[in-house]
Structure formats: structure tokens, C-alpha cells
Amino acid sequence: MNRRKALRHLATAALATPLARAQAAPPRPYRVVEVAKLEAEWSFFQFPFDGRHALLLRVPRPPEGDTRSLAVEAQGATVYLVAYHLICTHLGCTPSTPNAERQLVCPCHGSRFHALDGRAADGRPNPPLRAIALEVRDGVVFATGYR
Ligand code: FES
């Protein structure tokens, strides 16, 4: 590598590193809502997260091996919570809140996702909705990043 190439390489690396760090920075934790406000299974709460809409749901006990939901003790029982970034994995529109079939429907091209686990519900090869990592502190749900 000659001197000019070496200097160009160093300049590029110096500029790229802060940009890469900024792009990889995790979203700031967000205080969503008190667990007690999600009074029944399938109740939900919308909130802003990482520049878009997100959805927190209280769901029934998830299938064995599920890694997307969070189980917390509240109201004298185990409560299961899951949250998704509301960005359709087809082309990025904003899916709806759950319908009567417990599906989130995208208004742009009709993709549907299971509210329970975010998987595609319509046979299309769309990836699941992106799950948000949750924590509960003193009875309050916080969105802390992605799963
Ligand atoms: S962007 Fe959601 S179905 Fe196309």
C-alpha cells in the first residue's frame, strides 16, 4: 500500500467508525405503561419506539420454547407480554392493532401477522415482526431494545 492509499484508508476508517457506532447505537429505553393497565389477555398499548410505532400486548401463555415474550408476576398471576416494532417486514408500512382473529394486518398489501408471536399469518414468506426486548421495573414495562 502506497502512502496515498494508506492515508485514504485511515481517513475513511476515521469517518466510518463514529457513523457505524451511531447506526449501531441501541434505542433509548422507553417507559411504556404499568403492567396493571393491561388488565386482560389481548389488551394492548401503542407507544413510540426507535422512531416508529410499537405495540405492547398481553398475550396468553406462549408456546414452549418461545423467546419473544416476557413472563412477569402481576395481579396474582403470571402475565405474558410481547412487543413488536410496527414495521411490516414486506415493505415497511405500519400494520394495524390486532383484529378479531388476533392478527395485525398491513394496510399496504394485506400482509398479516400473528399477534401472539409476530409470525406471518398469510402464507407469505415475510419474516416475523421485529420483537422488542422488555423489562419490568416496579410494575412498569420498559422497552429496552430488540430481541
Ligand atoms: S408493506 Fe406491508 S404488506 Fe406490503
XYZ file of C-alpha atoms and ligand atoms in Angstrom:
151
model
C 0.000 0.000 0.000
C 1.471 3.335 -1.012
C 1.337 6.455 1.155
C -1.711 7.964 -0.625
C -3.730 4.755 -0.275
C -2.732 4.422 3.360
C -3.865 7.988 4.140
C -7.165 7.473 2.299
C -7.728 4.230 4.208
C -7.078 5.971 7.556
C -9.380 8.893 6.698
C -12.164 6.553 5.640
C -11.802 4.494 8.790
C -11.826 7.623 10.984
C -15.063 8.836 9.378
C -16.737 5.476 9.217
C -16.210 4.411 12.806
C -18.368 7.103 14.513
C -21.055 6.649 11.854
C -21.080 2.889 12.354
C -21.284 3.381 16.115
C -24.190 5.824 15.745
C -26.062 3.436 13.450
C -25.497 0.533 15.808
C -26.442 2.504 18.913
C -29.281 0.788 20.724
C -32.523 2.734 21.069
C -33.039 4.563 24.330
C -35.137 2.635 26.874
C -38.731 3.794 26.880
C -41.182 3.702 29.787
C -44.258 2.128 28.219
C -47.025 1.582 30.772
C -47.836 -0.050 34.112
C -48.439 -3.799 33.824
C -51.708 -3.319 35.742
C -53.114 -1.253 32.847
C -53.048 -4.381 30.672
C -55.985 -5.859 32.518
C -56.802 -8.852 30.324
C -55.241 -11.083 27.715
C -55.103 -9.401 24.333
C -55.202 -5.915 25.772
C -52.568 -3.758 24.105
C -50.847 -0.407 24.286
C -49.216 1.545 21.467
C -46.066 3.555 22.089
C -43.301 5.281 20.138
C -40.004 3.423 19.925
C -36.875 3.994 17.917
C -38.603 6.459 15.608
C -41.659 4.360 14.758
C -44.808 2.967 16.311
C -44.629 -0.084 18.531
C -47.221 -2.310 20.150
C -47.174 -3.971 23.570
C -49.607 -6.844 24.078
C -50.621 -9.007 26.985
C -50.893 -12.460 25.441
C -51.901 -15.938 26.582
C -49.176 -18.354 27.626
C -46.894 -18.619 24.579
C -45.832 -21.938 23.062
C -43.000 -23.883 24.693
C -39.608 -22.531 23.618
C -40.876 -19.044 22.810
C -38.149 -16.459 23.292
C -40.037 -13.321 22.292
C -42.335 -12.846 25.273
C -41.609 -11.848 28.834
C -43.294 -13.566 31.778
C -43.875 -11.431 34.858
C -45.720 -11.975 38.101
C -48.516 -9.425 38.394
C -52.070 -9.289 39.658
C -51.513 -12.593 41.460
C -50.728 -14.478 38.260
C -48.141 -14.919 35.560
C -48.660 -12.330 32.837
C -47.082 -12.761 29.400
C -46.061 -9.676 27.478
C -44.741 -9.237 23.966
C -43.972 -6.131 21.918
C -43.330 -5.533 18.240
C -41.983 -2.713 16.192
C -44.876 -1.930 13.858
C -42.901 -2.091 10.634
C -44.245 -4.536 8.111
C -41.500 -6.899 7.018
C -42.780 -6.787 3.450
C -42.047 -3.154 2.528
C -42.210 -1.192 5.751
C -45.768 0.094 6.168
C -47.385 0.172 9.604
C -49.557 -2.859 10.461
C -52.781 -2.404 12.413
C -53.516 -3.268 16.007
C -54.896 -6.822 16.443
C -58.176 -7.654 14.728
C -60.768 -10.176 15.915
C -58.578 -13.028 14.604
C -55.658 -11.739 16.731
C -53.755 -10.693 13.637
C -52.018 -7.466 12.716
C -52.910 -6.521 9.156
C -50.777 -4.305 6.958
C -52.884 -1.788 5.001
C -50.465 -1.544 2.073
C -50.544 -5.035 0.545
C -52.511 -7.057 3.063
C -49.786 -8.989 4.894
C -50.993 -10.443 8.170
C -49.006 -11.319 11.283
C -49.962 -13.378 14.343
C -50.286 -11.108 17.376
C -49.081 -13.948 19.621
C -45.616 -14.288 18.136
C -45.302 -11.877 15.185
C -45.037 -14.635 12.564
C -46.555 -14.188 9.122
C -50.142 -15.452 9.165
C -50.951 -15.442 5.468
C -48.535 -17.925 3.926
C -46.285 -15.209 2.504
C -42.556 -15.577 3.132
C -42.373 -12.374 5.191
C -40.090 -12.564 8.226
C -41.772 -12.108 11.613
C -42.337 -8.637 13.033
C -39.321 -7.427 14.952
C -39.747 -8.157 18.655
C -38.822 -5.549 21.230
C -36.990 -6.508 24.404
C -38.971 -5.728 27.537
C -38.183 -5.293 31.198
C -40.496 -4.709 34.130
C -39.292 -2.467 36.947
C -41.559 -1.740 39.912
C -44.609 -2.802 37.940
C -43.792 -0.655 34.901
C -42.951 -2.061 31.459
C -39.896 -0.629 29.709
C -38.890 -1.225 26.102
C -35.135 -1.616 26.127
C -34.021 -2.732 22.676
C -34.628 -5.598 20.320
C -34.776 -9.339 20.804
S -45.697 -3.182 3.164
Fe -46.982 -4.393 4.388
S -47.871 -5.776 3.011
Fe -46.543 -4.614 1.823
